[in-house]
XYZ file of C-alpha atoms in Angstrom:
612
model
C 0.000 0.000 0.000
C 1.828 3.373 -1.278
C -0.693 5.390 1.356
C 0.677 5.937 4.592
C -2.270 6.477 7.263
C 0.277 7.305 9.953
C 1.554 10.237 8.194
C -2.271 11.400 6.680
C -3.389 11.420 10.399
C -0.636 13.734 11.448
C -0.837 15.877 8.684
C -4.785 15.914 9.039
C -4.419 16.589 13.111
C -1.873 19.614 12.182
C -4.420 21.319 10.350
C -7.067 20.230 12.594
C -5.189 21.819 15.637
C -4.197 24.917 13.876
C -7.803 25.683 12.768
C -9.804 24.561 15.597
C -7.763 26.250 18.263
C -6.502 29.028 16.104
C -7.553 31.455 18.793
C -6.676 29.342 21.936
C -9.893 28.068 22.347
C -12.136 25.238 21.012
C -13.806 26.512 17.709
C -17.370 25.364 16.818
C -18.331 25.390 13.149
C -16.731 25.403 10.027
C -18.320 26.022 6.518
C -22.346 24.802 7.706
C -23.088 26.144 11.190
C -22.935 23.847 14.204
C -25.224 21.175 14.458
C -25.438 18.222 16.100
C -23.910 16.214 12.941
C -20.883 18.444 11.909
C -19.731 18.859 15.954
C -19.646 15.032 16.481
C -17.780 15.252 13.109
C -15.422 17.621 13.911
C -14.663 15.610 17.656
C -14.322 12.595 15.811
C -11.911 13.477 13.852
C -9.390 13.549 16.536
C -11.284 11.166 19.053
C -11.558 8.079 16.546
C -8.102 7.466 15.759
C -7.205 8.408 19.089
C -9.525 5.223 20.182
C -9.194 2.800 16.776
C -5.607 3.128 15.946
C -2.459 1.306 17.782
C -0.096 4.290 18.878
C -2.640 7.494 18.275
C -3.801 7.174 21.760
C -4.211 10.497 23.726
C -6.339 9.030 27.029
C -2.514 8.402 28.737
C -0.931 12.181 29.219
C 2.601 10.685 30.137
C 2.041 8.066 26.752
C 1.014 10.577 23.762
C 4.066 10.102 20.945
C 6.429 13.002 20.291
C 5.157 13.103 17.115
C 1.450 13.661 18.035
C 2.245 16.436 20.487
C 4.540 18.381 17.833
C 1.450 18.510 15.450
C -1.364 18.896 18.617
C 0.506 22.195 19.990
C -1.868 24.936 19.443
C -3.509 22.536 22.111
C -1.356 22.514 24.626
C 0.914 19.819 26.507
C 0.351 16.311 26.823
C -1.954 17.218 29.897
C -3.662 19.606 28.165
C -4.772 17.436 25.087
C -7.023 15.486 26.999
C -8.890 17.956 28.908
C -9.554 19.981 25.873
C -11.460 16.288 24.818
C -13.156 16.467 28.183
C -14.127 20.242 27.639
C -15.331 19.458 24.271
C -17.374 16.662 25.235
C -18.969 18.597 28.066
C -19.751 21.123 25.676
C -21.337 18.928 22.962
C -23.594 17.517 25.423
C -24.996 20.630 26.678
C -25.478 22.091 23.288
C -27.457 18.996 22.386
C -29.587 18.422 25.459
C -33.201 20.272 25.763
C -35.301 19.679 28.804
C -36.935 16.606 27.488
C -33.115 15.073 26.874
C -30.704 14.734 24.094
C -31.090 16.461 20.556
C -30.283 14.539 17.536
C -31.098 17.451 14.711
C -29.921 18.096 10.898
C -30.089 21.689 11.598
C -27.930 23.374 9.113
C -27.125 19.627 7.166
C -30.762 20.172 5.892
C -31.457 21.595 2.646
C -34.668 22.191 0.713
C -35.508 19.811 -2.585
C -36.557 23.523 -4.857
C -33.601 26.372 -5.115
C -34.049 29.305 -3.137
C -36.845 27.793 -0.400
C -36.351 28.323 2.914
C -36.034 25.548 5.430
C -38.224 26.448 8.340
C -37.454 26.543 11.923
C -39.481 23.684 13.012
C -37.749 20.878 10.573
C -34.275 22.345 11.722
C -35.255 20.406 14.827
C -36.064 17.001 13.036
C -34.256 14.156 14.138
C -32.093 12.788 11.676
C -30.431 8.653 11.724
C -27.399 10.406 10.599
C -27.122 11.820 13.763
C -28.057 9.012 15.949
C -25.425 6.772 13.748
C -22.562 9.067 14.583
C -23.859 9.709 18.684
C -22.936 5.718 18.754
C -19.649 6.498 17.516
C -18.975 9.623 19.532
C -20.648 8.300 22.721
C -18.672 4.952 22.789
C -15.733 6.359 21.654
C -15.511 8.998 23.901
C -16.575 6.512 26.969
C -13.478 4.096 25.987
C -11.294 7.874 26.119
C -12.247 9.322 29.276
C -12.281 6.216 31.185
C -8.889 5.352 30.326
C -7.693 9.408 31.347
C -9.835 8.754 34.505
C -7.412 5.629 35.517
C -4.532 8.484 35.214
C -6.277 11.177 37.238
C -5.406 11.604 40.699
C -7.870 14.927 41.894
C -10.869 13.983 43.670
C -12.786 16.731 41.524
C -11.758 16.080 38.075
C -12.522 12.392 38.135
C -15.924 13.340 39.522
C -16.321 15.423 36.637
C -15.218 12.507 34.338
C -18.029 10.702 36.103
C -20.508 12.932 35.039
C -19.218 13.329 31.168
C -19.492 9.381 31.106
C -23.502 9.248 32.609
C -23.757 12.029 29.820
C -22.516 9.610 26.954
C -24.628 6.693 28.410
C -27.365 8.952 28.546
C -26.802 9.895 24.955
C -25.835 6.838 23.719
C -29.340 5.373 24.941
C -31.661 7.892 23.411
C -29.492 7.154 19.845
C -29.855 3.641 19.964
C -33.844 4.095 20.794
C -34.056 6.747 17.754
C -31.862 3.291 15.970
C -34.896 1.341 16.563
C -37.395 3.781 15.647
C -36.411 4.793 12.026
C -35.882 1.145 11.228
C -39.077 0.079 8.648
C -40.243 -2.778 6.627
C -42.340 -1.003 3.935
C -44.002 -3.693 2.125
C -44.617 -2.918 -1.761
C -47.948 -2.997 -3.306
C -48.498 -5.298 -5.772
C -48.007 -4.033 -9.868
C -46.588 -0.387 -7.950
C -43.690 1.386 -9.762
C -41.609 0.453 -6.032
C -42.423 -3.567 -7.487
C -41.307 -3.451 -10.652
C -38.464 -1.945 -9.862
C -37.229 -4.408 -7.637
C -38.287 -7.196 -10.311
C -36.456 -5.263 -12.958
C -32.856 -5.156 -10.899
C -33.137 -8.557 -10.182
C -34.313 -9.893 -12.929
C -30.866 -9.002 -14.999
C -32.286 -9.914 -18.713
C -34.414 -13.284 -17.178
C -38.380 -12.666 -17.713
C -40.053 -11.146 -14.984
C -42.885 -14.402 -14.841
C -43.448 -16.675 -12.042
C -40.313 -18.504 -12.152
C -38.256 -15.284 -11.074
C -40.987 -14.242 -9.095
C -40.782 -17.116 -7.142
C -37.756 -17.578 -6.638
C -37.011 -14.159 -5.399
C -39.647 -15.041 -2.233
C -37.533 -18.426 -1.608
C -34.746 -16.323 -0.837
C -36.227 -13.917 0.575
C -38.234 -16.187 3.045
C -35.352 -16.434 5.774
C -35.593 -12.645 6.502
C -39.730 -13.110 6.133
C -39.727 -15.408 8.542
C -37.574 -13.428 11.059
C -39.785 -10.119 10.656
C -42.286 -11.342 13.513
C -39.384 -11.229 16.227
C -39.483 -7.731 15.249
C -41.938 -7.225 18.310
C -41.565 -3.345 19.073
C -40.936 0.299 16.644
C -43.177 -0.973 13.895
C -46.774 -0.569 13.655
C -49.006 -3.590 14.134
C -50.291 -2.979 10.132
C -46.902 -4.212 8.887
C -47.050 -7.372 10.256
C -50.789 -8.036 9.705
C -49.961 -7.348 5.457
C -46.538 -9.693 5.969
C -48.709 -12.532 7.344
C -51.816 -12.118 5.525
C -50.184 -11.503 2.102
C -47.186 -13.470 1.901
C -46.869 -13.010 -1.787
C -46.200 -9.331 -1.228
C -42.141 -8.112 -1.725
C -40.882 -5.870 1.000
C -37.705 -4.177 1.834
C -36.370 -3.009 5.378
C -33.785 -0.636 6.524
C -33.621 2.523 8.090
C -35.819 5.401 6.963
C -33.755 9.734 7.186
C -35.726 9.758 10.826
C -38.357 8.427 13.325
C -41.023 6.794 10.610
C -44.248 8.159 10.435
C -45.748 5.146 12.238
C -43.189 4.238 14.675
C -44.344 3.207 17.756
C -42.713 3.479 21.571
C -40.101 1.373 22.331
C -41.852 -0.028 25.715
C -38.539 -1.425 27.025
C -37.421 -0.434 30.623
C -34.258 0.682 29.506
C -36.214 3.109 27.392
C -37.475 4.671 29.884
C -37.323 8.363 30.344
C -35.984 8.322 27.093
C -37.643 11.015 24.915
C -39.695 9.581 22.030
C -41.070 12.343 19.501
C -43.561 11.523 16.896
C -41.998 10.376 13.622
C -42.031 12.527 10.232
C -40.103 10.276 8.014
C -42.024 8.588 4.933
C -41.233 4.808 6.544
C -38.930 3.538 3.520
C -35.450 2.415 3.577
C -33.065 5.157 2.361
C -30.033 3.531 1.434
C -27.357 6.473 2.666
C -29.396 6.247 5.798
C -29.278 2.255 6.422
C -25.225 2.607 5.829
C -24.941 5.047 7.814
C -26.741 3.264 10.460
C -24.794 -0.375 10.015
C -21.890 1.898 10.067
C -22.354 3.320 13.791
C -23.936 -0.391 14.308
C -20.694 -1.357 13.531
C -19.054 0.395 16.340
C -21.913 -0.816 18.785
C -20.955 -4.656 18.113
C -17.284 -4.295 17.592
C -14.811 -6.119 19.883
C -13.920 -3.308 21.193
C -17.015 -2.457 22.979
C -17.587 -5.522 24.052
C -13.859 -5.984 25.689
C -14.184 -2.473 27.183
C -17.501 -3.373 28.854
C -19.089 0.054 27.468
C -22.956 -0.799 27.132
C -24.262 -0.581 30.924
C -26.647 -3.615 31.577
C -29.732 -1.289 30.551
C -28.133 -0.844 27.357
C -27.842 -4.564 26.637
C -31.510 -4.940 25.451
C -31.481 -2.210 22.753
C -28.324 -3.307 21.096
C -30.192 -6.994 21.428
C -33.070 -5.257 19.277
C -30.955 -3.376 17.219
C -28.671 -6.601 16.249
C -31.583 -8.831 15.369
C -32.487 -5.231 12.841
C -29.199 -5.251 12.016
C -28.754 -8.923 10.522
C -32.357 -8.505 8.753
C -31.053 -5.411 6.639
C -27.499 -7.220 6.027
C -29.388 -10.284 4.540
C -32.111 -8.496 3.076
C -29.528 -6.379 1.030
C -26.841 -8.900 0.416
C -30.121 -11.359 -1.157
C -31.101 -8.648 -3.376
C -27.263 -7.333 -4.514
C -26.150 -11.200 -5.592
C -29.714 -12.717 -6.528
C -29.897 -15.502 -9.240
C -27.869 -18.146 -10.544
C -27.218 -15.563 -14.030
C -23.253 -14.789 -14.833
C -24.396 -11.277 -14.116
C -25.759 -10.354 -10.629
C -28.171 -7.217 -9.773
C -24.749 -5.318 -7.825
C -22.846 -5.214 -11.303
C -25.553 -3.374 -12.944
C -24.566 0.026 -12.253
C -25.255 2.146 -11.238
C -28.217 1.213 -8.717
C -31.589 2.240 -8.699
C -33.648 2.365 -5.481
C -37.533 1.670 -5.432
C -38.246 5.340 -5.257
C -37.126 5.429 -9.022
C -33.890 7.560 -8.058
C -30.356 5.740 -9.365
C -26.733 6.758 -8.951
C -23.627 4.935 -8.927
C -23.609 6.089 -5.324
C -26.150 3.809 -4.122
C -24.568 1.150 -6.435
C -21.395 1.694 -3.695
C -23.777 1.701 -0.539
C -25.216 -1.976 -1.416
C -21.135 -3.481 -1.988
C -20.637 -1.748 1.471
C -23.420 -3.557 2.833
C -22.788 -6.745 1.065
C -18.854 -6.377 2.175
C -20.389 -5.720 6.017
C -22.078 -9.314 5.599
C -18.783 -11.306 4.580
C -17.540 -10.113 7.176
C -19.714 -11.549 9.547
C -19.323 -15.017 7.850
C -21.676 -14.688 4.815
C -20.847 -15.952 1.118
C -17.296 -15.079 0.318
C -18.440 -15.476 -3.290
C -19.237 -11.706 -4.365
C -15.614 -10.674 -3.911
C -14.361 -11.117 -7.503
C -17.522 -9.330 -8.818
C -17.291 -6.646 -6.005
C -13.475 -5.812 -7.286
C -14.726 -5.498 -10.653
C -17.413 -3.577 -9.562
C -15.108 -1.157 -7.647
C -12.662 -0.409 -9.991
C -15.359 0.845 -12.581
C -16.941 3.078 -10.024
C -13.771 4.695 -9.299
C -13.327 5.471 -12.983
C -16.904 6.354 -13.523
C -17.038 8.865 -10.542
C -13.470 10.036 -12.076
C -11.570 9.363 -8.219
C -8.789 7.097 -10.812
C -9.420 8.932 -14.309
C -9.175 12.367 -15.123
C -12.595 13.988 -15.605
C -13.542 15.180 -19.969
C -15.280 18.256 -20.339
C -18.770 18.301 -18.909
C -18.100 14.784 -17.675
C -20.959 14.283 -14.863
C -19.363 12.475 -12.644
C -17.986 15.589 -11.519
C -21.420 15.966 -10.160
C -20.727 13.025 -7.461
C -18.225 15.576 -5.559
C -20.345 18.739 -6.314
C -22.595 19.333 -5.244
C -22.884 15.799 -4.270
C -25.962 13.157 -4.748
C -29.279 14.831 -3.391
C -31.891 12.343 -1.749
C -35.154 13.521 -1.512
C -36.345 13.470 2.645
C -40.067 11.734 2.053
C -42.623 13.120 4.509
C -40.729 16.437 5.196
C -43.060 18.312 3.391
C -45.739 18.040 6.067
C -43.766 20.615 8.196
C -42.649 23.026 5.441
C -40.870 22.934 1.755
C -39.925 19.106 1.117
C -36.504 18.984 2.178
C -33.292 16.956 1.040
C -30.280 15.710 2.079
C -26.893 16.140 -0.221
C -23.745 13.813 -0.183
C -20.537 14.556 -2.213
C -18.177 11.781 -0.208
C -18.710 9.381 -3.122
C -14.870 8.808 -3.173
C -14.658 8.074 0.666
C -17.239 5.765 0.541
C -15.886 3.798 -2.116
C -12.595 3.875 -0.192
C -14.181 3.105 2.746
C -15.950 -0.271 0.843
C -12.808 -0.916 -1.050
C -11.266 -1.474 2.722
C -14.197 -3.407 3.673
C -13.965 -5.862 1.139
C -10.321 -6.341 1.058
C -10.382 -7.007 4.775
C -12.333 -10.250 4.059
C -10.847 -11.244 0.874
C -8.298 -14.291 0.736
C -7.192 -13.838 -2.929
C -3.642 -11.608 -2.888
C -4.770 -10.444 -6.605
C -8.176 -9.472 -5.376
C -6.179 -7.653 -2.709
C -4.233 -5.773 -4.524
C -6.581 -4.248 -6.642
C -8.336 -3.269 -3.613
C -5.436 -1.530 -2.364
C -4.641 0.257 -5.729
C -8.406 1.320 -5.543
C -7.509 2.231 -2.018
C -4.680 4.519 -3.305
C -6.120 5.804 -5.905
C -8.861 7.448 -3.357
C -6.526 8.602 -0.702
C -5.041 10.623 -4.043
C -8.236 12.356 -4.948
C -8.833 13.384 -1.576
C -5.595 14.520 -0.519
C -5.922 16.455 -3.954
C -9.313 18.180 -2.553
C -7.743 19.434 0.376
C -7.052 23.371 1.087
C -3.948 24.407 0.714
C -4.473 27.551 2.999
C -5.089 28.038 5.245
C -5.920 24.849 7.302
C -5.472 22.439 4.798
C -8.346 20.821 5.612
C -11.522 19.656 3.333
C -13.050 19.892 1.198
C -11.806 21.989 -1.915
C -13.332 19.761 -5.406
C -11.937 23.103 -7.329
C -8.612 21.676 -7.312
C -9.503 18.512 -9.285
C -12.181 19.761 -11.160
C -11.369 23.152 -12.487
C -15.090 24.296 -14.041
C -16.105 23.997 -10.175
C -16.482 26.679 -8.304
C -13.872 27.790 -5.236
C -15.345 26.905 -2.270
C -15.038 28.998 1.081
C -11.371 28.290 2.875
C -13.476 26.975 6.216
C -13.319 23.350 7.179
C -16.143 21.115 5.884
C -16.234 18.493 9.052
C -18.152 16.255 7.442
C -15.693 15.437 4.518
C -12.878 16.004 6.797
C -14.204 13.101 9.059
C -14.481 11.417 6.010
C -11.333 11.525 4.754
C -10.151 10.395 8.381
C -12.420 7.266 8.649
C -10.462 6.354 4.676
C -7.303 6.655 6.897
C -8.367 4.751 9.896
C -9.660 1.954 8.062
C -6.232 1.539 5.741
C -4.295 1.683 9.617
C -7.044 -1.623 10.338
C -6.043 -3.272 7.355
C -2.491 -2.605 7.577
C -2.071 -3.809 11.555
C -4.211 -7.122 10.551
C -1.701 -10.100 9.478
C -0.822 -10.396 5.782
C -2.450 -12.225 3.593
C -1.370 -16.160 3.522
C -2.208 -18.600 1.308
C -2.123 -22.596 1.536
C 0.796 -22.700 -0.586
C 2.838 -20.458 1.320
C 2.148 -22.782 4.451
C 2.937 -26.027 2.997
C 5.821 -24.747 1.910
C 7.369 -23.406 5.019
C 6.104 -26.551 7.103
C 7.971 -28.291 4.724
C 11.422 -26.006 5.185
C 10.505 -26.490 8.957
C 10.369 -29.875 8.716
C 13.357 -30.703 7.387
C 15.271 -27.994 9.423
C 14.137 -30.121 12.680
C 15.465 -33.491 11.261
C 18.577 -32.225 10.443
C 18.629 -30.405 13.615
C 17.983 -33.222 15.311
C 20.922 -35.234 13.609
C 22.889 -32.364 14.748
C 22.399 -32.721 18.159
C 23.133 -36.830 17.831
C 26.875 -35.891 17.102
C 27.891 -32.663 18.584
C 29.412 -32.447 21.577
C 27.069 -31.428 24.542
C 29.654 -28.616 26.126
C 27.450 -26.259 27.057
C 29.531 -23.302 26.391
C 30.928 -24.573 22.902
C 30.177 -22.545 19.450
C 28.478 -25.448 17.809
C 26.037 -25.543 20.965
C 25.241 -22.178 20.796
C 24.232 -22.283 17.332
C 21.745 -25.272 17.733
C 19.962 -23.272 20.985
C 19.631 -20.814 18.089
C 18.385 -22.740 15.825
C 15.793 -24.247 18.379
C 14.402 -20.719 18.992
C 14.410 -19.490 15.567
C 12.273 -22.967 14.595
C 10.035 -22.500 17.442
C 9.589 -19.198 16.235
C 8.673 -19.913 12.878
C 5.807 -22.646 13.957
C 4.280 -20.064 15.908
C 4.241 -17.598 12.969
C 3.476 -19.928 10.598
C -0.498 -19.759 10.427
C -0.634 -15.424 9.831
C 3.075 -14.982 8.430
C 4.014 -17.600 6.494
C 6.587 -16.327 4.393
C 8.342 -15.062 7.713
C 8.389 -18.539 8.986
C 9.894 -19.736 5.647
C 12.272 -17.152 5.980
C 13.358 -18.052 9.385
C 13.467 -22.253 8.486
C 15.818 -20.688 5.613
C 18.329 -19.185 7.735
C 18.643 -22.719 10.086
C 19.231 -24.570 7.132
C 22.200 -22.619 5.847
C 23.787 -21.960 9.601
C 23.386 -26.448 9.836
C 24.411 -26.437 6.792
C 27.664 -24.370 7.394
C 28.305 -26.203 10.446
C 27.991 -29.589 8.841
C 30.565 -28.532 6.272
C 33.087 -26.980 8.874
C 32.648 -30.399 10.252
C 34.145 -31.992 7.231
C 36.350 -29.978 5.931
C 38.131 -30.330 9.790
C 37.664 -34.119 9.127
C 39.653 -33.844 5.869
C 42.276 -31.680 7.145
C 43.022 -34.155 9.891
């Protein structure tokens, strides 16, 4: 991989420093005003590789590198870095906490679907998944940080304050995981609607749409049909009644921009006191909206919560609720993406079209990142090949590894991004819409994903060249000055227009996630195939015979040469059997070296046998 994270991070948490503390003090804002989106952005970006990546920790004052405080000055010390976290955490709580609890608004993220309308104060306040997805993220995050700087804290007052910043997060981190569970949906399709056919016509891929297909599609869909009943709280009792009383009906599930419409109460104790606002959202899966909630899903079931102990007890039911949602929408999408026994699958027919009728090669890369997200938790290892080859032509279509032509629309991917209508918005006001131009993190991000899971090295390696490709573009997008932070498209696309020199947090949390996930990849053990391991068993092998014959004949002086060398040997062998399962060519290496240093010795042997 010709990307080096390590170095992206630094640079990024230069610039970060620099602009966020530019006047001493914590900063809010950038180029959208604060809201409760862009300020959970713009913690993360130092808080989540501080808390995902080996040797970017900053919860230890004593431990932070030299390295990391040269670029975090404008901070302070190494005991100032993390009680600037703890002051920004404080501070993002209180901002986002009303009377009835926690916040989770668009605010200024929101945009209106006609030019020139105004959004209206009232749907500033709707609750968006985006910002329950990243609250998981923050909240655990954050709890993993400021329990670890507790352990080093020695006043009585400022782990007492730590106290109450943790309840604050768990408080948080409940009400997200409740809004989780109520902007989940099943919307099932009515039958010969434009939503049916065009499910029928992605899967189909040139077979007839007839009963056979038809069919067929309900077979496989029938494992997440028959899981929908455990579903027993969020969705109203009409979805289930038309799921058992009209099983020929198609559905889809996911999560919906915010609370559905119909959600109901999540009457769980651990819900309680937990504030549950009526839902606006039209209740259909968005795609952007059901990745972005696997993604902060992601965090909630990761090995790292679970060895850190973060969910209290309480909490243990709702991610219970939300994993049983969360394995429905990873098998519903994965079905759909790779249905039929065809050479040509529905994922490789780009670029995707969802059942509202909208398509874009941008929702082609949201279902590979949910297909990628179930091979990783086991599923059919199958779609890789395809997914490659699916990756690579996005990344020349949405011009992140080809130079755009004149009026070439991809350009439009990056700006002003992919606008998604927000169904059920225009109740409250002007029908509003939601914009994405991260097309090229995303399909970093997937990239990643899939090349975590893959066990071909060619496979691999496209996925890193993919991988470099992106961390190009975006390193190309960033501002040269002042900050050099994101997100600047004018410098790759010269008919776009300059943007302003303040940081977009949103991009630039992006760009940081692309960076984290390449650090994953790169700590994981290299990839090792069968042949590679039969061949260094086999060098090990033989290097223990001969070693063995070797200790039959040389003298057992403990302190003599030839001794010395076989104790050597013996650790270098052991060495290699313990490595030989995740570094096999290491091991091989290792057996290498004991068979030329027996080799020498057997040959000094002789040649002193000849001489005498």
């Amino acid at each position: 991989m010709r990307t080096n994270p390590r170095q992206h991070i630094l640079d990024t948490w230069r610039a970060f420093a620099r602009s966020t503390f530019s006047s001493g003090e914590w900063a809010w804002g950038g180029r959208y005003a604060s809201n409760s989106i862009s300020d959970a952005e713009q913690i993360l970006v130092l808080l989540y590789p501080a808390t995902e990546v080996p040797g970017f920790r900053l919860d230890r004052p004593d431990a932070i590198e030299d390295d990391m405080l040269a670029v975090l000055r404008p901070m302070g010390s190494g005991l100032d870095i993390p009680m600037r976290m703890l002051e920004a955490l404080e501070t993002y709580v209180a901002r986002y906490t009303d009377e009835d609890g926690p916040t989770f608004s668009g605010g200024s993220y929101l945009l209106t679907e006609e030019p020139g309308a105004e959004v209206k104060p009232e749907q500033l306040d709707f609750d968006v998944t985006e910002s329950y997805s990243i609250s998981v993220t923050l909240c655990l995050s954050a709890k993993g940080f400021l329990r670890e700087f507790q352990r080093t804290v020695e006043r009585r007052d400022l782990q007492s304050r730590i106290d109450t910043a943790i309840l604050a997060m768990d408080t948080r981190l409940t009400a997200a995981m409740v809004g989780l569970l109520r902007s989940f949906v099943v919307n099932v399709l009515d039958p010969d609607s434009v939503a049916e056919a065009v499910l029928l016509r992605t899967v189909s891929q040139g077979r007839v749409v007839g009963r056979t297909l038809t069919q067929d599609l309900r077979d496989q869909l029938q494992p997440v049909r028959d899981k929908l009943p455990e579903l027993t709280f969020g969705l109203p009792a009409e979805n289930e009644r038309m799921l058992r009383d009209y099983p020929e009906r198609f559905f889809e599930c996911g999560w919906a921009w915010g609370v559905a419409q119909d959600a109901t109460d999540i009457d769980l104790p651990s819900a309680e006191g937990v504030n549950q606002p009526h839902g606006v959202a039209e209740s259909r899966p968005v795609l952007h909206f059901t990745v972005n909630a696997l993604d902060g899903l992601s965090d909630l079931f990761s090995v790292r919560t679970t060895r850190q102990g973060l969910l209290t007890s309480e909490q243990q039911s709702l991610r219970e609720a939300l994993s049983l949602r969360w394995g429905l929408a990873l098998q519903y999408w994965a079905t759909i993406a790779t249905f039929g026994a065809g050479p040509r699958w529905p994922i490789e027919d780009v670029p995707w079209q969802s059942t509202d009728g909208q398509s874009s090669p941008y929702f082609t890369e949201l279902v590979l990142s949910i297909v990628a997200l179930s091979q990783q938790g086991g599923g059919n290892t199958g779609t890789i090949g395809k997914s490659v080859a699916v990756l690579e032509e996005l990344g020349q279509r949405g011009l992140v590894s080809r130079r755009a032509a004149e009026d070439d629309r991809g350009v439009l991917l990056h700006e002003p991004g992919v606008l998604m209508p927000l169904k059920g918005s225009e109740k409250e006001g002007p029908a509003l819409a939601w914009s994405y131009n991260g097309f090229a993190a995303t399909l970093g991000k997937t990239a990643l994903r899939v090349a975590r899971v893959s066990t071909s090295r060619r496979n691999r390696a496209r996925l890193i060249e993919i991988t470099d490709a992106v961390v190009e573009h975006l390193l190309a997008r960033r501002h040269q000055q002042p900050d050099g932070l994101w997100d600047h498209p004018a410098n790759l696309y010269p008919g776009v227009a300059t943007a302003p020199a303040t940081p977009a947090w949103d991009m630039t949390e992006r760009a940081i996630e692309v960076f984290v996930a390449a650090a994953t990849l790169i700590s994981a053990p290299p990839l090792a195939d069968q042949g590679q391991v039969d061949e260094a068993t086999a060098k090990i092998a033989e290097a223990r015979h001969i070693l063995d014959q070797e200790r039959l004949t040389t003298p057992t002086a403990g302190g003599s040469q030839e001794q010395k060398l076989l104790r050597e040997a013996e650790q270098s062998l052991n060495r290699a059997e313990r490595l030989i399962a995740e570094r096999p060519a290491t091991a091989a290496a290792l057996a290498d070296k004991v068979l030329r240093d027996l080799d020498q010795l057997a040959f000094a042997r002789q040649a002193a046998s000849r001489s005498a």
